[in-house]
Amino acid sequence: MSWFCLEINWVGLALLILATAYVIGGYESAKEGITTLWSEKELDVDLLMIVAALGAAALGLWQQEYHLIIDGAVLILIFAISGALETFAMERTERNIQKLMAITPDTARLIVDNQETEIPVNQLKMGDFILVKPGELIPTDSIIIEGISTINQAPITGESIPVDKTVGDEVFAGTLNGNGVLRLQVNKSPESSLIQRVIRLVEQAKTETPPSQRFVEKFEKIYAKVIVISGILLAILPPFLLN
């Protein structure tokens, strides 16, 4: 065929660039689509997209209508961008979870019979008395029973200005104590603290599939099968029906 003999000119260079785009942009979608087909015996949109793009490229080369190759490359580009955005969102969620976990201290100053003992935060129980010095993080949600200070609650509430706290006020795990020494009574276990609940909710939102996404995933499987069957019928029936 004549397209095998393309000279190294702008057309050949453009085809080389498009072929590179097909390989780089379509690799992940092709891998995911083939994996789904092999393991779940299901067609998905990723595989359908790759077949459509390769079909457009083959038709474009066969008929030397190179705009069809560009159409296939654009299709792959759209899927590659959507996949990259999804990956970015997941990684950002993971980073946010890690940041929330990092602002929780590992140890706390437990007060028993006026004696200070440093213990792991996960050993604290409701009703324990703890001491927090200036510049330290609050180990778990507690009530102030002695002392006055300002608390930086930005990691929890987003407030940029520290909040004044006094006896009877609640302070939250992961917030930063200002310039006062605080004696606190634990009113929530570490695993039940506000920041831990936020972390669990974020992790749950990351792993659970919302109803709208479940509907789309179910629809795309049906859609992929319908498109493939329709394509096969359109390729086979017209020659027989229309001679």
PDB file of C-alpha atoms in Angstrom:
ATOM      1  CA  MET A   1       0.000   0.000   0.000  1.00  0.00           C
ATOM      2  CA  SER A   2       1.091   3.541  -0.676  1.00  0.00           C
ATOM      3  CA  TRP A   3       1.043   4.546   2.998  1.00  0.00           C
ATOM      4  CA  PHE A   4       3.879   2.095   3.661  1.00  0.00           C
ATOM      5  CA  CYS A   5       6.051   4.240   1.413  1.00  0.00           C
ATOM      6  CA  LEU A   6       5.476   7.597   3.068  1.00  0.00           C
ATOM      7  CA  GLU A   7       8.457   9.845   2.734  1.00  0.00           C
ATOM      8  CA  ILE A   8       9.922  11.552   5.768  1.00  0.00           C
ATOM      9  CA  ASN A   9       7.964  14.744   5.319  1.00  0.00           C
ATOM     10  CA  TRP A  10       5.439  16.617   7.374  1.00  0.00           C
ATOM     11  CA  VAL A  11       2.805  13.894   6.862  1.00  0.00           C
ATOM     12  CA  GLY A  12       5.167  11.173   8.043  1.00  0.00           C
ATOM     13  CA  LEU A  13       6.260  13.272  11.006  1.00  0.00           C
ATOM     14  CA  ALA A  14       2.636  13.992  11.931  1.00  0.00           C
ATOM     15  CA  LEU A  15       1.809  10.285  11.769  1.00  0.00           C
ATOM     16  CA  LEU A  16       4.805   9.489  13.969  1.00  0.00           C
ATOM     17  CA  ILE A  17       3.658  12.037  16.552  1.00  0.00           C
ATOM     18  CA  LEU A  18       0.100  10.693  16.440  1.00  0.00           C
ATOM     19  CA  ALA A  19       1.342   7.109  16.828  1.00  0.00           C
ATOM     20  CA  THR A  20       3.325   8.181  19.890  1.00  0.00           C
ATOM     21  CA  ALA A  21       0.218   9.882  21.284  1.00  0.00           C
ATOM     22  CA  TYR A  22      -1.785   6.686  20.735  1.00  0.00           C
ATOM     23  CA  VAL A  23       0.755   4.596  22.639  1.00  0.00           C
ATOM     24  CA  ILE A  24       1.372   7.014  25.527  1.00  0.00           C
ATOM     25  CA  GLY A  25      -2.208   8.203  25.952  1.00  0.00           C
ATOM     26  CA  GLY A  26      -3.919   4.888  25.360  1.00  0.00           C
ATOM     27  CA  TYR A  27      -1.679   2.531  27.326  1.00  0.00           C
ATOM     28  CA  GLU A  28      -3.452   2.825  30.690  1.00  0.00           C
ATOM     29  CA  SER A  29      -6.941   2.667  29.177  1.00  0.00           C
ATOM     30  CA  ALA A  30      -6.001  -0.338  27.052  1.00  0.00           C
ATOM     31  CA  LYS A  31      -4.457  -2.090  30.049  1.00  0.00           C
ATOM     32  CA  GLU A  32      -7.531  -1.432  32.205  1.00  0.00           C
ATOM     33  CA  GLY A  33      -9.940  -2.458  29.464  1.00  0.00           C
ATOM     34  CA  ILE A  34      -8.104  -5.704  28.693  1.00  0.00           C
ATOM     35  CA  THR A  35      -7.781  -6.510  32.406  1.00  0.00           C
ATOM     36  CA  THR A  36     -11.532  -6.015  32.893  1.00  0.00           C
ATOM     37  CA  LEU A  37     -12.293  -8.157  29.849  1.00  0.00           C
ATOM     38  CA  TRP A  38      -9.945 -10.932  31.007  1.00  0.00           C
ATOM     39  CA  SER A  39     -10.807 -11.002  34.728  1.00  0.00           C
ATOM     40  CA  GLU A  40     -14.485  -9.998  34.746  1.00  0.00           C
ATOM     41  CA  LYS A  41     -15.459 -11.073  31.214  1.00  0.00           C
ATOM     42  CA  GLU A  42     -16.991  -7.626  30.755  1.00  0.00           C
ATOM     43  CA  LEU A  43     -16.606  -4.942  28.109  1.00  0.00           C
ATOM     44  CA  ASP A  44     -16.025  -1.462  29.465  1.00  0.00           C
ATOM     45  CA  VAL A  45     -15.783   2.016  27.999  1.00  0.00           C
ATOM     46  CA  ASP A  46     -11.974   2.022  28.129  1.00  0.00           C
ATOM     47  CA  LEU A  47     -11.705  -0.956  25.797  1.00  0.00           C
ATOM     48  CA  LEU A  48     -14.472   0.438  23.608  1.00  0.00           C
ATOM     49  CA  MET A  49     -12.586   3.728  23.326  1.00  0.00           C
ATOM     50  CA  ILE A  50      -9.330   1.998  22.348  1.00  0.00           C
ATOM     51  CA  VAL A  51     -11.096  -0.108  19.697  1.00  0.00           C
ATOM     52  CA  ALA A  52     -12.808   3.009  18.311  1.00  0.00           C
ATOM     53  CA  ALA A  53      -9.543   4.969  18.226  1.00  0.00           C
ATOM     54  CA  LEU A  54      -7.613   2.133  16.565  1.00  0.00           C
ATOM     55  CA  GLY A  55     -10.468   1.623  14.111  1.00  0.00           C
ATOM     56  CA  ALA A  56     -10.376   5.305  13.194  1.00  0.00           C
ATOM     57  CA  ALA A  57      -6.599   5.127  12.750  1.00  0.00           C
ATOM     58  CA  ALA A  58      -6.801   2.005  10.567  1.00  0.00           C
ATOM     59  CA  LEU A  59      -9.541   3.512   8.413  1.00  0.00           C
ATOM     60  CA  GLY A  60      -7.615   6.759   8.101  1.00  0.00           C
ATOM     61  CA  LEU A  61      -4.451   4.976   6.954  1.00  0.00           C
ATOM     62  CA  TRP A  62      -6.341   2.705   4.580  1.00  0.00           C
ATOM     63  CA  GLN A  63      -8.213   5.550   2.872  1.00  0.00           C
ATOM     64  CA  GLN A  64      -5.437   8.108   3.471  1.00  0.00           C
ATOM     65  CA  GLU A  65      -7.915  10.337   5.298  1.00  0.00           C
ATOM     66  CA  TYR A  66      -5.557  11.382   8.046  1.00  0.00           C
ATOM     67  CA  HIS A  67      -8.114  13.490   9.886  1.00  0.00           C
ATOM     68  CA  LEU A  68      -9.614  10.207  11.122  1.00  0.00           C
ATOM     69  CA  ILE A  69      -6.321   9.429  12.864  1.00  0.00           C
ATOM     70  CA  ILE A  70      -6.501  12.823  14.550  1.00  0.00           C
ATOM     71  CA  ASP A  71     -10.074  12.071  15.657  1.00  0.00           C
ATOM     72  CA  GLY A  72      -8.863   8.873  17.314  1.00  0.00           C
ATOM     73  CA  ALA A  73      -5.987  10.719  18.987  1.00  0.00           C
ATOM     74  CA  VAL A  74      -8.383  13.352  20.351  1.00  0.00           C
ATOM     75  CA  LEU A  75     -10.583  10.591  21.775  1.00  0.00           C
ATOM     76  CA  ILE A  76      -7.588   9.032  23.518  1.00  0.00           C
ATOM     77  CA  LEU A  77      -6.507  12.458  24.779  1.00  0.00           C
ATOM     78  CA  ILE A  78      -9.921  13.085  26.363  1.00  0.00           C
ATOM     79  CA  PHE A  79      -9.824   9.740  28.187  1.00  0.00           C
ATOM     80  CA  ALA A  80      -6.208  10.281  29.251  1.00  0.00           C
ATOM     81  CA  ILE A  81      -7.035  13.695  30.715  1.00  0.00           C
ATOM     82  CA  SER A  82     -10.058  12.328  32.599  1.00  0.00           C
ATOM     83  CA  GLY A  83      -7.931   9.500  34.012  1.00  0.00           C
ATOM     84  CA  ALA A  84      -5.199  11.932  35.053  1.00  0.00           C
ATOM     85  CA  LEU A  85      -7.734  14.168  36.803  1.00  0.00           C
ATOM     86  CA  GLU A  86      -9.176  11.177  38.662  1.00  0.00           C
ATOM     87  CA  THR A  87      -5.703  10.082  39.769  1.00  0.00           C
ATOM     88  CA  PHE A  88      -4.864  13.623  40.868  1.00  0.00           C
ATOM     89  CA  ALA A  89      -8.046  13.845  42.950  1.00  0.00           C
ATOM     90  CA  MET A  90      -7.347  10.500  44.637  1.00  0.00           C
ATOM     91  CA  GLU A  91      -3.740  11.434  45.407  1.00  0.00           C
ATOM     92  CA  ARG A  92      -4.792  14.797  46.818  1.00  0.00           C
ATOM     93  CA  THR A  93      -7.313  13.071  49.075  1.00  0.00           C
ATOM     94  CA  GLU A  94      -4.595  10.698  50.281  1.00  0.00           C
ATOM     95  CA  ARG A  95      -2.255  13.622  50.988  1.00  0.00           C
ATOM     96  CA  ASN A  96      -4.966  15.399  52.965  1.00  0.00           C
ATOM     97  CA  ILE A  97      -5.536  12.278  55.065  1.00  0.00           C
ATOM     98  CA  GLN A  98      -1.806  12.011  55.751  1.00  0.00           C
ATOM     99  CA  LYS A  99      -1.698  15.677  56.792  1.00  0.00           C
ATOM    100  CA  LEU A 100      -4.599  15.180  59.205  1.00  0.00           C
ATOM    101  CA  MET A 101      -2.922  12.137  60.723  1.00  0.00           C
ATOM    102  CA  ALA A 102       0.373  14.021  61.053  1.00  0.00           C
ATOM    103  CA  ILE A 103      -1.080  16.785  63.236  1.00  0.00           C
ATOM    104  CA  THR A 104      -2.138  14.331  65.940  1.00  0.00           C
ATOM    105  CA  PRO A 105       0.595  13.891  68.590  1.00  0.00           C
ATOM    106  CA  ASP A 106       1.850  10.415  69.431  1.00  0.00           C
ATOM    107  CA  THR A 107       2.145  10.953  73.197  1.00  0.00           C
ATOM    108  CA  ALA A 108       0.292  12.780  75.960  1.00  0.00           C
ATOM    109  CA  ARG A 109       1.195  13.962  79.487  1.00  0.00           C
ATOM    110  CA  LEU A 110      -1.072  11.934  81.791  1.00  0.00           C
ATOM    111  CA  ILE A 111      -1.599  13.376  85.292  1.00  0.00           C
ATOM    112  CA  VAL A 112      -2.182  10.822  88.074  1.00  0.00           C
ATOM    113  CA  ASP A 113      -1.950  11.918  91.730  1.00  0.00           C
ATOM    114  CA  ASN A 114      -0.223  15.123  90.572  1.00  0.00           C
ATOM    115  CA  GLN A 115       2.459  13.025  88.886  1.00  0.00           C
ATOM    116  CA  GLU A 116       3.138  13.584  85.193  1.00  0.00           C
ATOM    117  CA  THR A 117       3.643  10.518  82.994  1.00  0.00           C
ATOM    118  CA  GLU A 118       4.125  10.476  79.231  1.00  0.00           C
ATOM    119  CA  ILE A 119       2.049   7.764  77.569  1.00  0.00           C
ATOM    120  CA  PRO A 120       0.929   6.921  74.008  1.00  0.00           C
ATOM    121  CA  VAL A 121      -2.175   8.855  73.009  1.00  0.00           C
ATOM    122  CA  ASN A 122      -4.049   5.672  72.109  1.00  0.00           C
ATOM    123  CA  GLN A 123      -3.896   4.623  75.782  1.00  0.00           C
ATOM    124  CA  LEU A 124      -5.911   7.636  76.956  1.00  0.00           C
ATOM    125  CA  LYS A 125      -9.393   6.975  78.309  1.00  0.00           C
ATOM    126  CA  MET A 126     -12.380   9.171  78.987  1.00  0.00           C
ATOM    127  CA  GLY A 127     -11.996  10.938  82.315  1.00  0.00           C
ATOM    128  CA  ASP A 128      -8.172  10.973  82.253  1.00  0.00           C
ATOM    129  CA  PHE A 129      -6.441  14.206  83.209  1.00  0.00           C
ATOM    130  CA  ILE A 130      -3.717  15.481  80.890  1.00  0.00           C
ATOM    131  CA  LEU A 131      -1.374  18.450  80.785  1.00  0.00           C
ATOM    132  CA  VAL A 132      -0.660  20.469  77.643  1.00  0.00           C
ATOM    133  CA  LYS A 133       2.170  23.001  77.653  1.00  0.00           C
ATOM    134  CA  PRO A 134       2.575  26.066  75.401  1.00  0.00           C
ATOM    135  CA  GLY A 135       3.265  25.215  71.762  1.00  0.00           C
ATOM    136  CA  GLU A 136       2.070  21.616  72.074  1.00  0.00           C
ATOM    137  CA  LEU A 137      -0.697  19.889  70.153  1.00  0.00           C
ATOM    138  CA  ILE A 138      -3.877  18.807  71.931  1.00  0.00           C
ATOM    139  CA  PRO A 139      -3.718  14.967  72.010  1.00  0.00           C
ATOM    140  CA  THR A 140      -7.467  14.275  72.037  1.00  0.00           C
ATOM    141  CA  ASP A 141     -10.788  16.075  72.465  1.00  0.00           C
ATOM    142  CA  SER A 142     -10.952  17.383  76.035  1.00  0.00           C
ATOM    143  CA  ILE A 143     -12.471  19.941  78.393  1.00  0.00           C
ATOM    144  CA  ILE A 144     -10.327  22.632  80.023  1.00  0.00           C
ATOM    145  CA  ILE A 145     -10.474  22.304  83.814  1.00  0.00           C
ATOM    146  CA  GLU A 146      -7.598  24.648  84.597  1.00  0.00           C
ATOM    147  CA  GLY A 147      -5.783  27.363  82.665  1.00  0.00           C
ATOM    148  CA  ILE A 148      -6.389  29.968  79.972  1.00  0.00           C
ATOM    149  CA  SER A 149      -4.844  30.010  76.515  1.00  0.00           C
ATOM    150  CA  THR A 150      -5.386  30.671  72.833  1.00  0.00           C
ATOM    151  CA  ILE A 151      -5.901  27.681  70.566  1.00  0.00           C
ATOM    152  CA  ASN A 152      -5.089  27.571  66.863  1.00  0.00           C
ATOM    153  CA  GLN A 153      -7.982  25.566  65.413  1.00  0.00           C
ATOM    154  CA  ALA A 154      -7.088  26.120  61.747  1.00  0.00           C
ATOM    155  CA  PRO A 155      -6.475  22.409  60.983  1.00  0.00           C
ATOM    156  CA  ILE A 156      -9.999  21.566  62.191  1.00  0.00           C
ATOM    157  CA  THR A 157     -12.204  24.600  61.584  1.00  0.00           C
ATOM    158  CA  GLY A 158     -10.150  26.598  59.090  1.00  0.00           C
ATOM    159  CA  GLU A 159     -10.153  29.664  61.348  1.00  0.00           C
ATOM    160  CA  SER A 160      -7.015  31.697  60.684  1.00  0.00           C
ATOM    161  CA  ILE A 161      -7.120  33.542  64.031  1.00  0.00           C
ATOM    162  CA  PRO A 162      -6.456  31.618  67.281  1.00  0.00           C
ATOM    163  CA  VAL A 163      -9.458  31.339  69.601  1.00  0.00           C
ATOM    164  CA  ASP A 164      -9.390  32.226  73.298  1.00  0.00           C
ATOM    165  CA  LYS A 165     -10.185  29.248  75.516  1.00  0.00           C
ATOM    166  CA  THR A 166     -10.852  29.122  79.241  1.00  0.00           C
ATOM    167  CA  VAL A 167     -12.152  26.731  81.900  1.00  0.00           C
ATOM    168  CA  GLY A 168     -15.143  24.721  80.650  1.00  0.00           C
ATOM    169  CA  ASP A 169     -14.357  25.146  76.953  1.00  0.00           C
ATOM    170  CA  GLU A 170     -13.788  22.167  74.688  1.00  0.00           C
ATOM    171  CA  VAL A 171     -10.560  21.774  72.743  1.00  0.00           C
ATOM    172  CA  PHE A 172      -9.995  19.370  69.863  1.00  0.00           C
ATOM    173  CA  ALA A 173      -7.281  16.893  69.014  1.00  0.00           C
ATOM    174  CA  GLY A 174      -4.709  18.251  66.569  1.00  0.00           C
ATOM    175  CA  THR A 175      -5.221  21.903  67.502  1.00  0.00           C
ATOM    176  CA  LEU A 176      -2.232  23.926  68.713  1.00  0.00           C
ATOM    177  CA  ASN A 177      -2.009  25.340  72.220  1.00  0.00           C
ATOM    178  CA  GLY A 178      -0.835  28.942  72.471  1.00  0.00           C
ATOM    179  CA  ASN A 179       0.986  30.531  75.404  1.00  0.00           C
ATOM    180  CA  GLY A 180      -0.876  29.011  78.347  1.00  0.00           C
ATOM    181  CA  VAL A 181      -0.494  25.818  80.350  1.00  0.00           C
ATOM    182  CA  LEU A 182      -3.718  23.805  80.214  1.00  0.00           C
ATOM    183  CA  ARG A 183      -4.981  21.029  82.443  1.00  0.00           C
ATOM    184  CA  LEU A 184      -7.559  19.019  80.542  1.00  0.00           C
ATOM    185  CA  GLN A 185      -9.997  16.207  81.160  1.00  0.00           C
ATOM    186  CA  VAL A 186     -10.460  13.794  78.288  1.00  0.00           C
ATOM    187  CA  ASN A 187     -14.096  13.730  77.172  1.00  0.00           C
ATOM    188  CA  LYS A 188     -13.660  11.568  74.070  1.00  0.00           C
ATOM    189  CA  SER A 189     -11.409   8.609  73.455  1.00  0.00           C
ATOM    190  CA  PRO A 190      -8.702   9.257  70.826  1.00  0.00           C
ATOM    191  CA  GLU A 191     -10.432   7.080  68.222  1.00  0.00           C
ATOM    192  CA  SER A 192     -13.668   9.050  68.735  1.00  0.00           C
ATOM    193  CA  SER A 193     -12.090  12.500  68.471  1.00  0.00           C
ATOM    194  CA  LEU A 194     -13.332  14.967  65.888  1.00  0.00           C
ATOM    195  CA  ILE A 195     -10.212  14.707  63.760  1.00  0.00           C
ATOM    196  CA  GLN A 196     -10.384  10.901  63.687  1.00  0.00           C
ATOM    197  CA  ARG A 197     -14.019  11.080  62.614  1.00  0.00           C
ATOM    198  CA  VAL A 198     -13.032  13.457  59.811  1.00  0.00           C
ATOM    199  CA  ILE A 199     -10.265  11.075  58.706  1.00  0.00           C
ATOM    200  CA  ARG A 200     -12.684   8.125  58.681  1.00  0.00           C
ATOM    201  CA  LEU A 201     -15.255  10.089  56.677  1.00  0.00           C
ATOM    202  CA  VAL A 202     -12.644  11.101  54.098  1.00  0.00           C
ATOM    203  CA  GLU A 203     -11.379   7.518  53.799  1.00  0.00           C
ATOM    204  CA  GLN A 204     -14.954   6.257  53.514  1.00  0.00           C
ATOM    205  CA  ALA A 205     -15.724   8.794  50.783  1.00  0.00           C
ATOM    206  CA  LYS A 206     -12.581   7.699  48.934  1.00  0.00           C
ATOM    207  CA  THR A 207     -13.415   3.985  48.988  1.00  0.00           C
ATOM    208  CA  GLU A 208     -17.201   4.001  48.679  1.00  0.00           C
ATOM    209  CA  THR A 209     -18.871   4.380  45.298  1.00  0.00           C
ATOM    210  CA  PRO A 210     -21.719   6.934  45.258  1.00  0.00           C
ATOM    211  CA  PRO A 211     -25.065   5.873  43.707  1.00  0.00           C
ATOM    212  CA  SER A 212     -24.557   8.112  40.664  1.00  0.00           C
ATOM    213  CA  GLN A 213     -21.206   6.477  39.883  1.00  0.00           C
ATOM    214  CA  ARG A 214     -22.657   2.983  40.361  1.00  0.00           C
ATOM    215  CA  PHE A 215     -25.384   3.871  37.856  1.00  0.00           C
ATOM    216  CA  VAL A 216     -22.824   5.171  35.344  1.00  0.00           C
ATOM    217  CA  GLU A 217     -20.663   2.048  35.718  1.00  0.00           C
ATOM    218  CA  LYS A 218     -23.689  -0.205  35.213  1.00  0.00           C
ATOM    219  CA  PHE A 219     -24.844   1.843  32.230  1.00  0.00           C
ATOM    220  CA  GLU A 220     -21.409   1.855  30.574  1.00  0.00           C
ATOM    221  CA  LYS A 221     -21.247  -1.956  30.597  1.00  0.00           C
ATOM    222  CA  ILE A 222     -24.605  -2.164  28.807  1.00  0.00           C
ATOM    223  CA  TYR A 223     -23.636   0.704  26.508  1.00  0.00           C
ATOM    224  CA  ALA A 224     -20.336  -0.956  25.529  1.00  0.00           C
ATOM    225  CA  LYS A 225     -22.070  -4.231  24.647  1.00  0.00           C
ATOM    226  CA  VAL A 226     -24.769  -2.459  22.614  1.00  0.00           C
ATOM    227  CA  ILE A 227     -22.188  -0.454  20.662  1.00  0.00           C
ATOM    228  CA  VAL A 228     -20.023  -3.497  19.896  1.00  0.00           C
ATOM    229  CA  ILE A 229     -23.003  -5.606  18.784  1.00  0.00           C
ATOM    230  CA  SER A 230     -24.376  -2.709  16.705  1.00  0.00           C
ATOM    231  CA  GLY A 231     -20.993  -2.213  15.059  1.00  0.00           C
ATOM    232  CA  ILE A 232     -20.718  -5.886  14.146  1.00  0.00           C
ATOM    233  CA  LEU A 233     -24.255  -5.932  12.737  1.00  0.00           C
ATOM    234  CA  LEU A 234     -23.632  -2.779  10.704  1.00  0.00           C
ATOM    235  CA  ALA A 235     -20.490  -4.339   9.266  1.00  0.00           C
ATOM    236  CA  ILE A 236     -22.125  -7.672   8.383  1.00  0.00           C
ATOM    237  CA  LEU A 237     -25.794  -7.073   7.501  1.00  0.00           C
ATOM    238  CA  PRO A 238     -25.729  -4.257   4.894  1.00  0.00           C
ATOM    239  CA  PRO A 239     -23.658  -6.235   2.333  1.00  0.00           C
ATOM    240  CA  PHE A 240     -26.126  -9.124   2.549  1.00  0.00           C
ATOM    241  CA  LEU A 241     -29.292  -7.026   2.656  1.00  0.00           C
ATOM    242  CA  LEU A 242     -28.217  -4.503   0.011  1.00  0.00           C
ATOM    243  CA  ASN A 243     -26.102  -6.844  -2.121  1.00  0.00           C
TER     244      ASN A 243
END
